[in-house]
mmCIF file of C-alpha atoms in Angstrom:
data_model
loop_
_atom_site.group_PDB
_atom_site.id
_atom_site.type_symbol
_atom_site.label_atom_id
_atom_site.label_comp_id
_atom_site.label_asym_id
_atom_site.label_seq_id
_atom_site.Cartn_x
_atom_site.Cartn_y
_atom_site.Cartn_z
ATOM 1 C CA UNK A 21 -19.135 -10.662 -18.945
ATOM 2 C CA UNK A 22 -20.523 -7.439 -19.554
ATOM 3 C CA UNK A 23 -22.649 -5.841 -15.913
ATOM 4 C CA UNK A 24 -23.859 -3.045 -14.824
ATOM 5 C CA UNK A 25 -21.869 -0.407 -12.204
ATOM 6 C CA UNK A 26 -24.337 -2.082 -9.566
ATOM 7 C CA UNK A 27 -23.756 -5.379 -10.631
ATOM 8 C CA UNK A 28 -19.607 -5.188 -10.703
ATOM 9 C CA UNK A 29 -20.031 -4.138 -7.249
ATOM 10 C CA UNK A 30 -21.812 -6.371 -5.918
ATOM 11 C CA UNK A 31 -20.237 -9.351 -7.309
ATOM 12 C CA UNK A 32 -16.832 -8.140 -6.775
ATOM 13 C CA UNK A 33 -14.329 -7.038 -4.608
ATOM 14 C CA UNK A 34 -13.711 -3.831 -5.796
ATOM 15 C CA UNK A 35 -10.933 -1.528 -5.696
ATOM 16 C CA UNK A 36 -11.040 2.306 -4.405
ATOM 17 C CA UNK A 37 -8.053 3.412 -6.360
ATOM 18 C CA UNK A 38 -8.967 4.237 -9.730
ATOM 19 C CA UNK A 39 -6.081 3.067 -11.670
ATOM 20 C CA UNK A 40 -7.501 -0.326 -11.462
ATOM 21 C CA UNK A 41 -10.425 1.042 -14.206
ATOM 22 C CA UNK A 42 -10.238 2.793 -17.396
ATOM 23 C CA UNK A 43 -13.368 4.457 -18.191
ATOM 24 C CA UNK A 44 -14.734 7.014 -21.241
ATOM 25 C CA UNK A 45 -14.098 10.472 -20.268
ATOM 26 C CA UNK A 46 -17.495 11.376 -21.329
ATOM 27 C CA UNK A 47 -19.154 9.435 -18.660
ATOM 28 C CA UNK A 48 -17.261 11.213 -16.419
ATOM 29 C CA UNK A 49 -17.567 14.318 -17.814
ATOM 30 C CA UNK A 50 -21.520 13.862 -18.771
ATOM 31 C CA UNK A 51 -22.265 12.482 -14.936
ATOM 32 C CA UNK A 52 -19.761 15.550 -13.451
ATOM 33 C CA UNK A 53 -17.977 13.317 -11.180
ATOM 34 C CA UNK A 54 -15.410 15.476 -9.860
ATOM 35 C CA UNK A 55 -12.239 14.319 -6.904
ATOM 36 C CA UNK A 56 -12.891 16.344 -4.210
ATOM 37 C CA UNK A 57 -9.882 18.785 -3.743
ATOM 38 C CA UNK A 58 -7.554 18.694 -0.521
ATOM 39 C CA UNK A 59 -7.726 15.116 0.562
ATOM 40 C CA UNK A 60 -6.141 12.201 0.562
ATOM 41 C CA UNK A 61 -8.026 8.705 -0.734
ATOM 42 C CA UNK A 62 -10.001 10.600 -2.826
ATOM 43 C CA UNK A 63 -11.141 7.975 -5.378
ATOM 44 C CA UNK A 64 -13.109 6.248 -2.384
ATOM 45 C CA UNK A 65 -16.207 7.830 -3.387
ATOM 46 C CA UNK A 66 -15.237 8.717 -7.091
ATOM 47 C CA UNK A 67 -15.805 5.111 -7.644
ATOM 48 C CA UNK A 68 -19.074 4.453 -6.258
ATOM 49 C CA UNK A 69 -20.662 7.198 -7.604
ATOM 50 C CA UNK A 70 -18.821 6.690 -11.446
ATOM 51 C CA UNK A 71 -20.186 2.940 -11.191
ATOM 52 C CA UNK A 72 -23.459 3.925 -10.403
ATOM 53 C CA UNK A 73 -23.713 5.857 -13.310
ATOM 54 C CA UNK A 74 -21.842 3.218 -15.909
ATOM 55 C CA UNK A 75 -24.451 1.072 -17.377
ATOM 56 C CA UNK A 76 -22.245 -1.461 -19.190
ATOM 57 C CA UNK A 77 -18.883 -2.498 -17.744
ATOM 58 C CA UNK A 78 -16.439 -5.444 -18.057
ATOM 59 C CA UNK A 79 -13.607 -6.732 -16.024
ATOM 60 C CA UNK A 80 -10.220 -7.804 -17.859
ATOM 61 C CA UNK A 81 -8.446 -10.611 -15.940
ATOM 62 C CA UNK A 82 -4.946 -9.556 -17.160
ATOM 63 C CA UNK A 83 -2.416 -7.804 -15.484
ATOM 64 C CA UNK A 84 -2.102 -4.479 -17.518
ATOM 65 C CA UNK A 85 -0.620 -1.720 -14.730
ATOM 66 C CA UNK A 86 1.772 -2.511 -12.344
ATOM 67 C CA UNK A 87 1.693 -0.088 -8.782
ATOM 68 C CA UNK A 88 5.310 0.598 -7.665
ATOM 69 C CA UNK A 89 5.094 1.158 -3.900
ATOM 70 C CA UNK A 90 7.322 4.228 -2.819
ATOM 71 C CA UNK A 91 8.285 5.308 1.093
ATOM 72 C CA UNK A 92 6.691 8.093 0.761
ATOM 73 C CA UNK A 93 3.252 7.321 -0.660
ATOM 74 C CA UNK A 94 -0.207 7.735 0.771
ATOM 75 C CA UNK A 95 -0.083 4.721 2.156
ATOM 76 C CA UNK A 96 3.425 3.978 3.478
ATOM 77 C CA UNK A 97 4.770 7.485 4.724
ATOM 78 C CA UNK A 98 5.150 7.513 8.667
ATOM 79 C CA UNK A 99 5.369 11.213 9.015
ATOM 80 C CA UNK A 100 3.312 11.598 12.151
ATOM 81 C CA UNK A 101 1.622 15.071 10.397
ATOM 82 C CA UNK A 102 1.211 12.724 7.331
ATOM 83 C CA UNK A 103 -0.453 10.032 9.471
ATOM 84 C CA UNK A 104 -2.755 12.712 11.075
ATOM 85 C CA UNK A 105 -4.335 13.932 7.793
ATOM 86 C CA UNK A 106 -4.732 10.279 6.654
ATOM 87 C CA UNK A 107 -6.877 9.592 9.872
ATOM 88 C CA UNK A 108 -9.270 12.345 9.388
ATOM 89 C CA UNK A 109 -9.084 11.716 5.744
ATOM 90 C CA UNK A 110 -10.241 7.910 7.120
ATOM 91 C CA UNK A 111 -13.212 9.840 7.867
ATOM 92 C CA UNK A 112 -13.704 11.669 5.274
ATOM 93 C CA UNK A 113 -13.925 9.414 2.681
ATOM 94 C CA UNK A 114 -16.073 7.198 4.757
ATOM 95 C CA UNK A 115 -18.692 10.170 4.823
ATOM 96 C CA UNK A 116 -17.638 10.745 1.384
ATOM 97 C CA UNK A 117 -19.114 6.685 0.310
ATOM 98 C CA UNK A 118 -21.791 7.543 2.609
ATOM 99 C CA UNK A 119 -23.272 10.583 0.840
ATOM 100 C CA UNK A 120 -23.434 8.517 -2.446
ATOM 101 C CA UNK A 121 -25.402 5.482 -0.442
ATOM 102 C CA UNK A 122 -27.594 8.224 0.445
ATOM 103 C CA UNK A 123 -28.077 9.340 -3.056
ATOM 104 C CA UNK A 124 -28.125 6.262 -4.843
ATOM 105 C CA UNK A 125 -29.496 3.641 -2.328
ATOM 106 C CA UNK A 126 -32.768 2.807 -3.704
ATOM 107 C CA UNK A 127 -31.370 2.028 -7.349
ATOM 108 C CA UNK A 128 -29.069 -0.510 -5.915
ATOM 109 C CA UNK A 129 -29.260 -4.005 -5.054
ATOM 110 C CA UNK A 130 -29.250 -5.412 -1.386
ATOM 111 C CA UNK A 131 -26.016 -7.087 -2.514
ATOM 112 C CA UNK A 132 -24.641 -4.426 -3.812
ATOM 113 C CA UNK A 133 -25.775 -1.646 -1.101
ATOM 114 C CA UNK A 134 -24.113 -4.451 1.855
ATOM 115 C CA UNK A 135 -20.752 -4.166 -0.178
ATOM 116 C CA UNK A 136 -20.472 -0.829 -0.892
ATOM 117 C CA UNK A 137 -21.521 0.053 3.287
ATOM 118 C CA UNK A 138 -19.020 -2.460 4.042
ATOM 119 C CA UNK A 139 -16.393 -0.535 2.130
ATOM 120 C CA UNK A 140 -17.523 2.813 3.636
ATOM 121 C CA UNK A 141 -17.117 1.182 7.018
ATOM 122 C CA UNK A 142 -13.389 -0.437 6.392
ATOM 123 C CA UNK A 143 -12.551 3.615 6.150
ATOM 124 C CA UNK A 144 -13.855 4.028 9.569
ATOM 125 C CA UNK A 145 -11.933 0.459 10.483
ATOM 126 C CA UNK A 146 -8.733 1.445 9.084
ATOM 127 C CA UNK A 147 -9.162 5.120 10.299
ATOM 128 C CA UNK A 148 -9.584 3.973 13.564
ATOM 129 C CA UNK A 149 -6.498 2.203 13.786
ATOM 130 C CA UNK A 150 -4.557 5.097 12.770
ATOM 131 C CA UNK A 151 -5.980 7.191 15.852
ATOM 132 C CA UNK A 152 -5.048 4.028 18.243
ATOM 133 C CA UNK A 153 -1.629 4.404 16.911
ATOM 134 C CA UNK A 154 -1.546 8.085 16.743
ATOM 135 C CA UNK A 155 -3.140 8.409 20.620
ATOM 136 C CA UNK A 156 -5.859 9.861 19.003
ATOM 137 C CA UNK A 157 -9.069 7.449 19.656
ATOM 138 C CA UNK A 158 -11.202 9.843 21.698
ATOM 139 C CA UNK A 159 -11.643 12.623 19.328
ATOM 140 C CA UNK A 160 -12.020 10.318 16.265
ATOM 141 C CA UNK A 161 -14.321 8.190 17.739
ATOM 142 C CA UNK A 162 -16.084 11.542 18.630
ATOM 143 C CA UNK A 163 -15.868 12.652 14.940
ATOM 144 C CA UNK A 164 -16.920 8.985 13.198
ATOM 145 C CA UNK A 165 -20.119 9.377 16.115
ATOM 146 C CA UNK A 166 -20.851 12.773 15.031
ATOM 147 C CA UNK A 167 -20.735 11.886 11.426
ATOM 148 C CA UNK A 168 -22.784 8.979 12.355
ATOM 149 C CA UNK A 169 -20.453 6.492 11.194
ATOM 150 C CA UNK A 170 -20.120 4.874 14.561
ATOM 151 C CA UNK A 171 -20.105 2.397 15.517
ATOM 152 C CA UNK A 172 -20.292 0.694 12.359
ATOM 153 C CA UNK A 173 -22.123 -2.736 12.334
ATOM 154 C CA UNK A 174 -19.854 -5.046 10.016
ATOM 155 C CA UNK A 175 -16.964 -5.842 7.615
ATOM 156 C CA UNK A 176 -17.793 -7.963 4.162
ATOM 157 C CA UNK A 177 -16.332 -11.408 5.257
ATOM 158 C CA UNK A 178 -15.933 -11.367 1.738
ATOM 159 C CA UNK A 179 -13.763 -8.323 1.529
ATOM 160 C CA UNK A 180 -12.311 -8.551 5.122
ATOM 161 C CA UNK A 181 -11.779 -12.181 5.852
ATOM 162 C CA UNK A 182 -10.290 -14.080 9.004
ATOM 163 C CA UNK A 183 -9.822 -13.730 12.870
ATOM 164 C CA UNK A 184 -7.951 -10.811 12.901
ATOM 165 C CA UNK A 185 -10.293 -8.436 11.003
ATOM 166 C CA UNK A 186 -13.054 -10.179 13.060
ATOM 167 C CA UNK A 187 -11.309 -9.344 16.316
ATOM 168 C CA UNK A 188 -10.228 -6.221 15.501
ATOM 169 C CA UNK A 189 -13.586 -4.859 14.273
ATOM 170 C CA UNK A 190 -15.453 -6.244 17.937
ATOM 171 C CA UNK A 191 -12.733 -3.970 19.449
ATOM 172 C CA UNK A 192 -12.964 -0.928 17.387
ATOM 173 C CA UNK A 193 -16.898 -1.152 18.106
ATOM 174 C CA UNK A 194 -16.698 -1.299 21.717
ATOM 175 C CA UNK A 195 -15.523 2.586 22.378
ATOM 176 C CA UNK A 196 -14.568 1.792 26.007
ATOM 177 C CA UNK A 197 -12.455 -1.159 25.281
ATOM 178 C CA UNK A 198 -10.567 0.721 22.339
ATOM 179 C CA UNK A 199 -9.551 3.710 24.873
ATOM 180 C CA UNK A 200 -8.249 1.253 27.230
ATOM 181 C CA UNK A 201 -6.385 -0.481 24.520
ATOM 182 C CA UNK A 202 -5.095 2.660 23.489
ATOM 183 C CA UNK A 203 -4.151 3.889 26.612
ATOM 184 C CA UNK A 204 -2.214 0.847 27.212
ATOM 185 C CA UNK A 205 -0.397 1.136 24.293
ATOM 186 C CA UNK A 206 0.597 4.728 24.761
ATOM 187 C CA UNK A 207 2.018 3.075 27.624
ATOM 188 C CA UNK A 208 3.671 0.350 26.673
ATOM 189 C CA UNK A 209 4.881 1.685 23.034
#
């Protein structure tokens, strides 16, 4: 089925990375949607703002790249400096997504605006989990508040489903409650 940007977004659950999509250079190029240098999850936004721009789009349902998970990736490298910069970088793509709401709000759907805030949000989730683990909850809660990314009101049930994301998010968005947890876990680690 052949959609809009808009439309794959808010029917799906899209994907941040951007090996998932192959797209014409010159809509790229044309649109001058640029990575932003220096950080880490970069493709959050490079997404949102590409698909707001593509006008025709398909999904495949085949399998046609395969993702070899490494130690050392983005994702899976416990260097504590490494762990640091992906934290902030939590943030930064969540302000990142939020820029492009901003810009592109009132062409979009409902559906599609509640799934793409949702996604901006999980960086903010996911962010915060890294400062609870990294003793650092205080001055990225500080940040995210600054930025005006928190507290954040909800995760797609869609995207984010079951107890544990539930549970998790109700902590995260009571600030008292995630120091103390934090605190205790410093403790107890």
């Amino acid at each position: 089925e052949v959609m809009s940007g808009f439309d794959y977004m808010a029917r799906n659950n899209y994907v941040a990375q951007v090996w998932w999509y192959m797209t014409r250079r010159e809509l790229i190029v044309e649109n001058d949607i640029k990575f932003p240098e220096g950080h880490m999850l970069e493709d959050a936004a490079f997404n949102v703002r590409l698909f707001s721009k593509t006008q025709r789009m398909a999904q495949v349902p085949n399998i046609v790249y395969c993702y070899r998970q490494r130690p050392v990736s983005i994702m899976h490298n416990r260097d504590k400096e490494h762990q640091l910069r992906l934290m902030w970088d939590y943030l930064y793509a969540a302000s990142d997504v939020g820029t492009v709401l901003n810009d592109v709000d009132s062409k979009m759907n409902e559906k599609c605006y509640d799934r793409c805030r949702s996604r901006r949000d999980s960086y903010v989730f996911f962010g915060a989990i890294r400062a609870f683990k990294l003793g650092k909850v205080n001055e990225f809660l500080c940040q995210a508040r600054e930025k005006k990314l928190y507290p954040f009101e909800r995760l797609s049930e869609k995207d984010y489903p079951g107890t544990k994301f539930k549970v998790l998010h109700w902590c995260i968005t009571k600030a008292w409650l995630w120091r103390t947890l934090s605190f205790f876990y410093k403790i107890f680690k």
